[in-house]
Coordinates of C-alpha atoms and ligand atoms in Angstrom, one line a residue:
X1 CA -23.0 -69.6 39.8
X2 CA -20.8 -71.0 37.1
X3 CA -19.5 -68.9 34.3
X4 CA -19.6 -69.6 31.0
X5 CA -17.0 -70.3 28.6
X6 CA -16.3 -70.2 25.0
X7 CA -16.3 -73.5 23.5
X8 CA -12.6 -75.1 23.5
X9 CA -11.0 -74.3 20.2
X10 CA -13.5 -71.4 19.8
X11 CA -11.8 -67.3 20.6
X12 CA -13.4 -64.4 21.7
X13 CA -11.6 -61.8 19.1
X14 CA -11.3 -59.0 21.7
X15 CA -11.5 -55.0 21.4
X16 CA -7.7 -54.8 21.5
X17 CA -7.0 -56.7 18.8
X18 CA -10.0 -56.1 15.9
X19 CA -7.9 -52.9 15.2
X20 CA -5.3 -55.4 13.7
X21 CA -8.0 -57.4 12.2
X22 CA -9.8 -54.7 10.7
X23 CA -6.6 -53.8 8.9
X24 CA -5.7 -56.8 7.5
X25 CA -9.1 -57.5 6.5
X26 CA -8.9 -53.7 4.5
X27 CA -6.0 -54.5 3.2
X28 CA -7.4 -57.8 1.3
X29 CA -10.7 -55.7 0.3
X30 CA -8.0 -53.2 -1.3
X31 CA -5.6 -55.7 -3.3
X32 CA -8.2 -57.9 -4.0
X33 CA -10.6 -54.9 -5.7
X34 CA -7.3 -54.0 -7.6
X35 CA -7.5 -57.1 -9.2
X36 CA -11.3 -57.4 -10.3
X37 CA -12.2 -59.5 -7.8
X38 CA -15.3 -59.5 -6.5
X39 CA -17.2 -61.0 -2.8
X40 CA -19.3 -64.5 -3.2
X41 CA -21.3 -64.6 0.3
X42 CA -22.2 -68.6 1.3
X43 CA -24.1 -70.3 3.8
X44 CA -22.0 -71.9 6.8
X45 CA -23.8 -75.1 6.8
X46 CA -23.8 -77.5 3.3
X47 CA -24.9 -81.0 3.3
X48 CA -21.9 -83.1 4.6
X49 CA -21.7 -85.2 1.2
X50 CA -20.9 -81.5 -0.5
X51 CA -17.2 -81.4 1.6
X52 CA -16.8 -85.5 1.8
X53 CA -16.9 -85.7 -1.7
X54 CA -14.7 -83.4 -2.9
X55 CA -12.3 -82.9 -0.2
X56 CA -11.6 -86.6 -0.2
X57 CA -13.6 -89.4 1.8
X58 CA -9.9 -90.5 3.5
X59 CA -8.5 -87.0 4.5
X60 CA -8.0 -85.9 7.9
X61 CA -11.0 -82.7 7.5
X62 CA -13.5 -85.4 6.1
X63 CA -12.6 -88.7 8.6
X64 CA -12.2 -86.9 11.8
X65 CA -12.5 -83.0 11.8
X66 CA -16.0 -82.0 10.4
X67 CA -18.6 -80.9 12.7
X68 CA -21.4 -83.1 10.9
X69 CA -24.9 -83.1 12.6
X70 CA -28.2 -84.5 11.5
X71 CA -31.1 -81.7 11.0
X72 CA -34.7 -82.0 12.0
X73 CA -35.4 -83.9 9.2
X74 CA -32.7 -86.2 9.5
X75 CA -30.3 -84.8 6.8
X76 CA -26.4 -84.9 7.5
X77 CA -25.5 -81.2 7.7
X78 CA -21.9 -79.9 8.3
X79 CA -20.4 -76.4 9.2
X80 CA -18.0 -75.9 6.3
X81 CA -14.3 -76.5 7.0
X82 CA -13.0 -75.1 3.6
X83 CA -14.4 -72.6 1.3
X84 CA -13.9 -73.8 -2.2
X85 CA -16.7 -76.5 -1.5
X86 CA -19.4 -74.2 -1.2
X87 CA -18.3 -71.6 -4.0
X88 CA -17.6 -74.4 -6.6
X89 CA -21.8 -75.6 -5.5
X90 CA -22.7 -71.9 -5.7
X91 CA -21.3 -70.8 -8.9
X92 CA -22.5 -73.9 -10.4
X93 CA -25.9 -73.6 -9.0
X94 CA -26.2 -69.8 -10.1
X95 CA -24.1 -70.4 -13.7
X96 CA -21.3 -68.2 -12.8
X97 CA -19.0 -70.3 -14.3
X98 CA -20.0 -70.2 -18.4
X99 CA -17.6 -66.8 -18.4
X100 CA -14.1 -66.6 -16.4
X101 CA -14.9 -65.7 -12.3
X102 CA -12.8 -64.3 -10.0
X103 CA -13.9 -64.4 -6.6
X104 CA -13.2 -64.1 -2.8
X105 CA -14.6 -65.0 0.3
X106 CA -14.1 -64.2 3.9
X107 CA -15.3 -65.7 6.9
X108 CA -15.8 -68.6 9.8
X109 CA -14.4 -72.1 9.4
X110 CA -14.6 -75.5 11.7
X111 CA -12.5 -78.2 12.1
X112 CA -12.8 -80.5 15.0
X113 CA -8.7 -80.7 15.2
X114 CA -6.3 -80.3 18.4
X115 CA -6.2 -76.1 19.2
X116 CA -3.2 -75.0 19.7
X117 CA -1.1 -71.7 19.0
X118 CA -2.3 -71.0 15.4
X119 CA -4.8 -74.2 15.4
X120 CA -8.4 -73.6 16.6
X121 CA -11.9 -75.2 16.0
X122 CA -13.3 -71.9 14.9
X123 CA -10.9 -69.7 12.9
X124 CA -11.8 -67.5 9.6
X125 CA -10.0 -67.7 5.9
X126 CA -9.8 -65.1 2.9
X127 CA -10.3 -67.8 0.5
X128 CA -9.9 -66.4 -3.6
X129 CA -11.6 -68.9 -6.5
X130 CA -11.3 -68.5 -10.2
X131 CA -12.9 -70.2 -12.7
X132 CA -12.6 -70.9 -16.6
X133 CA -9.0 -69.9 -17.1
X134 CA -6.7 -73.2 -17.7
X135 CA -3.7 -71.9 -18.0
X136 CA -0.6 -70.9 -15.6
X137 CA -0.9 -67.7 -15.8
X138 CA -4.0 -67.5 -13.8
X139 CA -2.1 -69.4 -10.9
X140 CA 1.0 -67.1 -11.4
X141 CA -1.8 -63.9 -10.7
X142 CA -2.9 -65.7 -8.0
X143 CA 0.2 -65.8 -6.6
X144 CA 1.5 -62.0 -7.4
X145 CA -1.6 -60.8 -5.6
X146 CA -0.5 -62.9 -2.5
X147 CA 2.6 -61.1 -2.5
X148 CA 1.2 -57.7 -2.9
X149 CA -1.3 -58.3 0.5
X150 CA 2.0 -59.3 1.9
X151 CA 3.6 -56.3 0.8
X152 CA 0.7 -53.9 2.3
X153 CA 0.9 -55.9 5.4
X154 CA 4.5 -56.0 6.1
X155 CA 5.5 -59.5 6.1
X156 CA 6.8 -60.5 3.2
X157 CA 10.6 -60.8 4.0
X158 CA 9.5 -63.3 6.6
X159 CA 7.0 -65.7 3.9
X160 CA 8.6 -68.7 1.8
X161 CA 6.3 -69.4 -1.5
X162 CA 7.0 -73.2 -1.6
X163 CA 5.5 -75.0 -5.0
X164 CA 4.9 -78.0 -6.4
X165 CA 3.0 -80.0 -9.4
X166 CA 1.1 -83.0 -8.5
X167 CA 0.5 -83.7 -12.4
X168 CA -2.7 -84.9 -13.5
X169 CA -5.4 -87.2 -11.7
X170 CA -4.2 -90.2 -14.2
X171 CA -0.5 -89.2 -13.5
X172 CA -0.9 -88.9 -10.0
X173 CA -2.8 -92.7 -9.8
X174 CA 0.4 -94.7 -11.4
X175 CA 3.0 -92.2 -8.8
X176 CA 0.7 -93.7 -6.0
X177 CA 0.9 -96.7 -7.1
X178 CA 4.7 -96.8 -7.3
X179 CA 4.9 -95.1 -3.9
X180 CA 3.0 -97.5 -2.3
X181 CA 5.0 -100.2 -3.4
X182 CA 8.3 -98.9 -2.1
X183 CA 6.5 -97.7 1.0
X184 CA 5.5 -101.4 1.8
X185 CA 8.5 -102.6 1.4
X186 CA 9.4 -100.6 4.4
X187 CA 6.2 -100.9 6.4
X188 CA 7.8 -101.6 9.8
X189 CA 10.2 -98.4 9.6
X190 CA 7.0 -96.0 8.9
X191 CA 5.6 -94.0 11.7
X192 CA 2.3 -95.3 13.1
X193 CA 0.2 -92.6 11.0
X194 CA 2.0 -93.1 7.8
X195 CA 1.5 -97.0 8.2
X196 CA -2.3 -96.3 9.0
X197 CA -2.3 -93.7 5.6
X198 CA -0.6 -96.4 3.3
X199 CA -3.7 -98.0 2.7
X200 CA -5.9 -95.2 2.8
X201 CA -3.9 -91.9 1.5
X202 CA -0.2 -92.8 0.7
X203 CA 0.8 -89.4 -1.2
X204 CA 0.3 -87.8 2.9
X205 CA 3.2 -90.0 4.0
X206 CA 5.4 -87.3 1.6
X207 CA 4.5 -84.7 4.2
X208 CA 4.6 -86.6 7.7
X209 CA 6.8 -84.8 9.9
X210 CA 8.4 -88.1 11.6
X211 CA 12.4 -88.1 10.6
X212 CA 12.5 -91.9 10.6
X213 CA 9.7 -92.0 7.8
X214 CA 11.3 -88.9 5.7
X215 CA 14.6 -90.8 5.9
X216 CA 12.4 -93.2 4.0
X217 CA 11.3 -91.1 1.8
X218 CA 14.5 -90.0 0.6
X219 CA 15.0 -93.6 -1.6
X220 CA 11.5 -93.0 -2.9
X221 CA 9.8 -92.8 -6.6
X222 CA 9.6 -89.2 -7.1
X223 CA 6.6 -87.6 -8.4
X224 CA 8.6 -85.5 -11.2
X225 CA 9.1 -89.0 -13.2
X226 CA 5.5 -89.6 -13.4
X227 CA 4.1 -86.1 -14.1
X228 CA 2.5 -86.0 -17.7
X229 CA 3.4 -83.4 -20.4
X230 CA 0.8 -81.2 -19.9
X231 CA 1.2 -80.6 -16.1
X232 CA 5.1 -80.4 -17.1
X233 CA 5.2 -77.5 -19.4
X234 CA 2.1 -75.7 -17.0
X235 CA 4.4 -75.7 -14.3
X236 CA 7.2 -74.5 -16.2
X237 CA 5.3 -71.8 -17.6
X238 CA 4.4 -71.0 -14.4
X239 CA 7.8 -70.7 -12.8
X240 CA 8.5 -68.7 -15.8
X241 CA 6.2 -66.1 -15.5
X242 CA 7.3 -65.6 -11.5
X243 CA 10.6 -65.3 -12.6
X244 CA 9.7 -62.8 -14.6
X245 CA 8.1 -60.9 -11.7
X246 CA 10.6 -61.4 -9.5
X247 CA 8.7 -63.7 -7.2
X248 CA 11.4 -66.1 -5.1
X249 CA 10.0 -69.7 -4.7
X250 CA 11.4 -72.9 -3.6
X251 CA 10.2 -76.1 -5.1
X252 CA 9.1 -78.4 -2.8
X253 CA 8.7 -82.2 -4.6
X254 CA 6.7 -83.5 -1.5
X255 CA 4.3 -80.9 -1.3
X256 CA 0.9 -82.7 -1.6
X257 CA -1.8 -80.4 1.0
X258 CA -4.4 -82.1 2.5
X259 CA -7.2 -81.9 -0.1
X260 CA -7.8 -84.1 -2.6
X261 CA -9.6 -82.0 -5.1
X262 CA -6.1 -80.6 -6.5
X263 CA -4.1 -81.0 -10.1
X264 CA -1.1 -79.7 -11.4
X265 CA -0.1 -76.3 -9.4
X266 CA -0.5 -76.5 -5.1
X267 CA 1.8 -74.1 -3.2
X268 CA 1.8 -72.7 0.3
X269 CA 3.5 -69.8 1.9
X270 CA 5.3 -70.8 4.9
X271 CA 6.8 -68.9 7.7
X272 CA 9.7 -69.7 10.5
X273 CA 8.3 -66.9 12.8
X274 CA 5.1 -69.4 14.0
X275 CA 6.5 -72.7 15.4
X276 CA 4.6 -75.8 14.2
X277 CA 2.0 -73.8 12.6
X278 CA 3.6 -72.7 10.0
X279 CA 1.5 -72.4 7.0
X280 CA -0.3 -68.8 6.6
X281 CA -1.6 -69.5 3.1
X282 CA -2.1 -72.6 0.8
X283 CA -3.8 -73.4 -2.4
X284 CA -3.6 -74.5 -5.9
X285 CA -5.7 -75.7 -8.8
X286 CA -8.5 -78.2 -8.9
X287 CA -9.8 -78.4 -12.7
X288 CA -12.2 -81.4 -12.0
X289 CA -14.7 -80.1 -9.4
X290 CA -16.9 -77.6 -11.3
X291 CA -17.5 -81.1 -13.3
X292 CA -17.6 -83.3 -10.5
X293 CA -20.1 -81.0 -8.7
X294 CA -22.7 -81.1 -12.0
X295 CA -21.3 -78.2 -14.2
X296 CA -19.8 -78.2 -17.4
X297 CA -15.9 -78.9 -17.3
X298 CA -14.6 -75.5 -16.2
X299 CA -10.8 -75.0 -14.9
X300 CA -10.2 -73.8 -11.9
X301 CA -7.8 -72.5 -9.0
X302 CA -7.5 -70.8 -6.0
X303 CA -5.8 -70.1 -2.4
X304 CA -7.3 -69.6 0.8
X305 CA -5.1 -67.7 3.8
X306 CA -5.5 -68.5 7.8
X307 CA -6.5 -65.1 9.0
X308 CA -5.7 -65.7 12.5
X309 CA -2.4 -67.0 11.6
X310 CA -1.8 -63.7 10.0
X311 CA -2.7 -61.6 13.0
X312 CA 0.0 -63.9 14.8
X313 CA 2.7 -63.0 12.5
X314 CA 2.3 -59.5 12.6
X315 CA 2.0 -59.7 16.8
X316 CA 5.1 -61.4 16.2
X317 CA 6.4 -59.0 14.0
X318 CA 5.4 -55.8 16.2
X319 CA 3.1 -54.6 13.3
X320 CA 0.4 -53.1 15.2
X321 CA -2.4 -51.2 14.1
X322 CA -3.9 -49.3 16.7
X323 CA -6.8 -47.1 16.2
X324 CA -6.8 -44.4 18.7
X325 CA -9.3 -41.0 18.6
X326 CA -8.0 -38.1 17.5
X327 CA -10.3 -35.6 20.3
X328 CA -11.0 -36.7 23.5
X329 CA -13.7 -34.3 24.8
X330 CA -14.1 -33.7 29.0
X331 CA -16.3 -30.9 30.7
X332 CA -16.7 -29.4 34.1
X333 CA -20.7 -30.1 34.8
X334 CA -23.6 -31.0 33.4
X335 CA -24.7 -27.9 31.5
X336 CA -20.8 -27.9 30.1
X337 CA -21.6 -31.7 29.5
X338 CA -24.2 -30.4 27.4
X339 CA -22.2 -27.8 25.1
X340 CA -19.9 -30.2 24.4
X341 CA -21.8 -33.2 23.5
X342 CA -23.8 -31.1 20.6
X343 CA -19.8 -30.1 19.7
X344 CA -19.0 -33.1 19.7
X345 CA -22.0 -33.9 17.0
X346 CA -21.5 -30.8 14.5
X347 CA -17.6 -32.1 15.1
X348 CA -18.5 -35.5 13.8
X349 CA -20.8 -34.4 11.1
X350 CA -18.6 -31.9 10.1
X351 CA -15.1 -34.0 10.1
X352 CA -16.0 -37.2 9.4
X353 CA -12.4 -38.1 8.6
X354 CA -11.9 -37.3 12.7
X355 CA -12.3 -39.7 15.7
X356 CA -14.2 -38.2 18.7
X357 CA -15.0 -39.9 21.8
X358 CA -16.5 -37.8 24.8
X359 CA -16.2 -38.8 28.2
X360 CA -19.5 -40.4 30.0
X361 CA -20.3 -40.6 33.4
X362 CA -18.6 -37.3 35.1
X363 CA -16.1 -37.2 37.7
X364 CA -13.4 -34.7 38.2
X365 CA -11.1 -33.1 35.4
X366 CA -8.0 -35.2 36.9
X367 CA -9.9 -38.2 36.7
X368 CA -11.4 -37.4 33.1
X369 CA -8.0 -36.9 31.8
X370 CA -6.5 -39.8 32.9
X371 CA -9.2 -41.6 31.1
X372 CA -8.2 -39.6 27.8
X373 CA -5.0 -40.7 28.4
X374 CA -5.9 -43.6 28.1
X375 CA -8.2 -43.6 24.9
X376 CA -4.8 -43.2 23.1
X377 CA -6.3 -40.0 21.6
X378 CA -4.2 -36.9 20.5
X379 CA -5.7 -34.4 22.0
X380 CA -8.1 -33.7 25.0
X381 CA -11.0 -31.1 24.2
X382 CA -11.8 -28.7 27.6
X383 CA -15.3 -27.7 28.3
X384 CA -14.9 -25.6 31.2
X385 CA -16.6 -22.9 33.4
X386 CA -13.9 -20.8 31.5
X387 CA -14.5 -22.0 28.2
X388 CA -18.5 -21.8 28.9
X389 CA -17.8 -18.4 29.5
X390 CA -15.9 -16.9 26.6
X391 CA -17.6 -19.5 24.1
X392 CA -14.4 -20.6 23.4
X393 CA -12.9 -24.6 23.8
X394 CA -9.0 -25.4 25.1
X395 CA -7.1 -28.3 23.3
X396 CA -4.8 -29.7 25.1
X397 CA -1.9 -31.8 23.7
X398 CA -1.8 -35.6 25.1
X399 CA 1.1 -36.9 23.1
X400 CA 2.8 -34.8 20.7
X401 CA 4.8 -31.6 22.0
X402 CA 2.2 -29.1 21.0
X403 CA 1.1 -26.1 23.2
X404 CA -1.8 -26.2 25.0
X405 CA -4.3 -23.7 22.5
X406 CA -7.9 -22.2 23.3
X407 CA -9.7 -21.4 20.0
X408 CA -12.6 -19.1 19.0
X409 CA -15.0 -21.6 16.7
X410 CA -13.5 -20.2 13.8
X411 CA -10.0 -21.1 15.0
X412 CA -11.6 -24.7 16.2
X413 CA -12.7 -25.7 13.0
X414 CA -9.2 -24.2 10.8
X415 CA -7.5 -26.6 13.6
X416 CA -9.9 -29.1 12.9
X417 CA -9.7 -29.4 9.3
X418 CA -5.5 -29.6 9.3
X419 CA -5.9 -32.3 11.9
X420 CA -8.5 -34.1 9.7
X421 CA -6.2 -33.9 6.3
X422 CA -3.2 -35.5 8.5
X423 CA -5.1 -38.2 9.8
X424 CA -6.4 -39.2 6.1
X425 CA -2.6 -39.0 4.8
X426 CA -1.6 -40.8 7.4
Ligands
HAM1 P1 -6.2 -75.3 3.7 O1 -4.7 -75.5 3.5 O2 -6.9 -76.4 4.4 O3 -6.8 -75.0 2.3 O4 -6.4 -74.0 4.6 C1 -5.9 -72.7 4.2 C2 -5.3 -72.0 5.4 O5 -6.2 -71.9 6.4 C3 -4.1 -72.7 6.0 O6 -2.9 -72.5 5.3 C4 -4.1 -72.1 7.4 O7 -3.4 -70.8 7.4 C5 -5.5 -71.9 7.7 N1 -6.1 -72.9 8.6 C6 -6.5 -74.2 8.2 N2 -6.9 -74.8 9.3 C7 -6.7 -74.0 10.4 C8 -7.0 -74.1 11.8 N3 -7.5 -75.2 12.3 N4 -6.7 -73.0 12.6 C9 -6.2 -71.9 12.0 N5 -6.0 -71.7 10.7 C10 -6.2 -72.8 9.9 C11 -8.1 -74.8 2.1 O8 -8.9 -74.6 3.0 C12 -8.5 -74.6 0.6 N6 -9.9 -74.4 0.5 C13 -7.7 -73.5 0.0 C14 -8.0 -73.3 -1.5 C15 -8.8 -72.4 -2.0 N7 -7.6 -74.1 -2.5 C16 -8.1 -73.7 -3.6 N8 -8.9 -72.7 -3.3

C-alpha cells in the first residue's frame, strides 16, 4: 500500500518542535497585549478579486502564487496569501475603522512559490494592522514593539531593521516613470526577470538579486528626488522618534516589498543567520486601502512576521524551549498502578502549576525508568510494594544532584508546593 504524504511545500509541525512554537507564539500574545492590541479572527478563503486588487494585479503573489479555485457556484475563491487583505475587508465590513484599531492576527498562509529552507506553500504569519492614526509615530510603535518580541525571544543582536519611504502614490508614478526610462535604455544588460518586470512592475527591478542588473542600478534615478513633502518630513519624523529610542536602522533606498498596497514607510528586518531567506518580518503603511476596499479614507499600517522563519532562527541560534514534566510517576503492579494514578489526579488538581505524566502500559521498574528518563522530567515518583505499604511515595532525582527522598503526604505536598513556585519563577 502506498503511504501518504503531506502536500509538497506543506510541513507537519512535529511534537519536538511545538514547544518552540508555543513559546514564540506566547511571547507575541504577551508584547502584543502590552501594547492594547487585540486578536481579529478571519476566514482563510476570500474571493480572489479581494487579494488581486489590492495586492497588485502584476506582483508575483497575485500572477503566479495564489491558490485560486472556482466554488460550486462558480465564484473564484482563493486561500489568502497575506493577512492585511482580509482585515482591511473585515474592519470595513464590521465599522472598526470610524475610531483608531490596533489589531493582530495569527495563522496559515499559501503561496504557490518554490519551498525551500524558509519558503513553503503553507507557512503561518503574526500579522499586526492599525487603523486611523496618519502619522509616524504609529509606524515608529510598530516598530518598537518588533524589537521588544525580539528582545523576549533572544534574537535581536542578530535582526537588521532596514527602512525606506516610497513617497506617495502620485510621487511614486513620475519615480516609475523616470526609472523606466533609464532602465530601457539599458534593456539588453537586465536580467531576464527584470526585462520581463519593466513593462509590468519596474520599481521590483530595485530589489532583483542579479549583480549585472544592480550594477545598473547604481546610475539610476533615485527615489529620494521624487518623494513629495509630506512623505519627506513623515519619514524624518519617523527616524527621529527611533533615534530617540535607541532603535539602530539602516536605510535602504531600494527597498520596495512585493505589495503594491504600500505608501510612504515599508521596512523589513533582515537576518545573515538564514541564507537566501532572509527576511523574518516586513511591513509598512498602506493609507489608501480602507478607501479602496469601500470605507471612508482611514490611514493605515502594519507588519506581518514569517513565523516559521523565526523558529529557524532560534534553531539556529540554540534557543530552545523545551517543555519537559516536572514528576514522572512509575509503580510496581496494577493495584500500585492504581494508588498512583488517583495521586497523580489530586497532584494535578492540587498543583496546577506542575507537569505530571504517569507511565502507561506496565513493564518492569528498569524499563519504566528509562522511559522517565526520557520524558525529560525532573523527578521520577515510586509506587512500590514498599511505598504501598507505609502509605508513603519515593522521589527520586533524574537530573539535578538531589537525594533520593520518601515522603509522608504531608512531606509530599510541602515538596510539592516548593517545586511548583520554582517552576512558575522559572
Ligand atoms: P510579506 O513580506 O509578503 O508581507 O510577508 C511577511 C513575512 O512572511 C515575510 O517577511 C516572511 O518572513 C514571511 N513569508 C512570506 N512568504 C513566506 C513563505 N513562502 N514561506 C515562509 N515565510 C514566508 C505581508 O504579507 C504583508 N501582509 C505584511 C503587512 C502587514 N504589511 C502591512 N501589514
Amino acid at each position: 500500500m502506498s503511504q501518504y504524504r503531506a502536500i509538497r511545500g506543506m510541513v507537519d509541525v512535529l511534537p519536538d518542535e511545538t514547544p518552540l512554537w508555543q513559546m514564540l507564539e506566547q511571547t507575541a500574545r504577551d508584547v502584543l497585549a502590552a501594547h492594547g492590541y487585540a486578536e481579529i479572527r478571519t476566514p482563510i478563503v476570500e474571493s480572489t478579486e479581494l487579494f488581486a486588487r489590492s495586492i497588485g494585479e502584476v506582483t508575483d503573489i497575485v500572477e503566479k502564487e495564489m491558490y485560486s479555485f472556482p466554488d460550486r457556484n462558480d465564484e473564484s475563491l482563493s486561500l489568502r496569501p497575506e493577512g492585511t487583505a482580509s482585515t482591511v475587508r473585515a474592519a470595513v465590513q464590521h465599522n472598526l475603522v470610524q475610531s483608531p484599531q490596533r489589531v493582530w492576527y495569527m495563522g496559515p498562509m499559501f503561496r504557490y512559490e518554490r519551498p525551500q529552507k524558509g519558503r513553503q506553500r503553507q507557512f503561518h504569519q503574526l500579522g499586526v494592522e492599525t487603523f486611523g492614526v496618519a502619522g509616524p509615530e504609529q509606524d515608529a510603535e510598530l516598530l518598537l514593539m518588533c524589537r521588544q518580541w525580539w528582545t523576549r525571544l533572544g534574537i535581536s543582536d542578530v535582526l537588521i531593521l532596514e527602512l525606506n519611504t516610497i513617497g506617495s502614490p502620485e510621487a511614486r508614478a513620475s519615480y516609475k516613470a523616470a526609472l523606466t526610462e533609464y532602465l530601457r535604455d539599458h534593456f539588453d544588460s537586465l536580467d531576464e526577470d527584470s526585462q520581463r518586470r519593466l513593462d509590468t512592475n519596474p520599481l521590483r527591478i530595485l530589489d532583483s538579486k542579479s549583480t549585472s542588473t544592480q550594477s545598473i542600478l547604481d546610475g539610476a534615478p533615485s527615489m529620494a528626488d521624487y518623494l513629495d513633502e509630506e512623505s519627506k518630513s513623515h519619514h524624518e519624523r519617523l527616524c527621529q522618534l527611533l533615534d530617540m529610542a535607541g532603535l539602530a536602522y539602516t536605510i535602504n533606498p531600494r527597498l520596495v516589498r512585493g505589495l503594491d498596497y504600500y505608501n510612504k514607510t515599508v521596512f523589513e528586518w533582515t537576518t545573515d543567520q538564514l541564507g537566501a531567506q532572509a527576511t523574518v518580518c516586513g511591513g509598512g503603511r498602506y493609507d489608501m486601502m480602507v478607501n479602496q476596499f469601500g470605507g471612508k479614507a482611514t490611514p493605515a499600517s502594519g507588519f506581518a512576521a514569517g513565523l516559521e522563519r523565526l523558529v529557524l532562527l532560534m534553531q539556529t541560534l540554540d534557543l530552545d524551549a523545551a517543555s519537559n514534566p516536572d514528576l514522572y510517576i512509575v509503580s510496581s503492579n496494577e493495584n500500585a498502578f492504581g494508588q498512583a494514578m488517583l495521586e497523580a489526579d489530586r497532584i494535578r488538581a492540587e498543583f496546577p502549576g506542575l507537569g505530571v505524566v504517569q507511565h502507561l502500559g506496565g513493564g518492569s521498574f528498569k524499563s519504566q525508568f528509562k522511559r522517565a528518563d526520557k520524558s525529560g522530567a525532573a523527578w521520577a515518583m515510586v509506587f512500590g510494594d514498599e511505598e504501598m505499604v507505609s502509605g508513603k511515595v519515593t522521589l527520586k532525582p533524574l537530573r539535578a544532584n538531589e537525594e533520593q527522598m520518601t515522603l509522608s503526604r504531608e512531606e509530599l505536598d510541602t515538596f510539592l508546593s516548593q517545586l511548583e513556585q520554582l517552576t512558575n519563577e522559572y
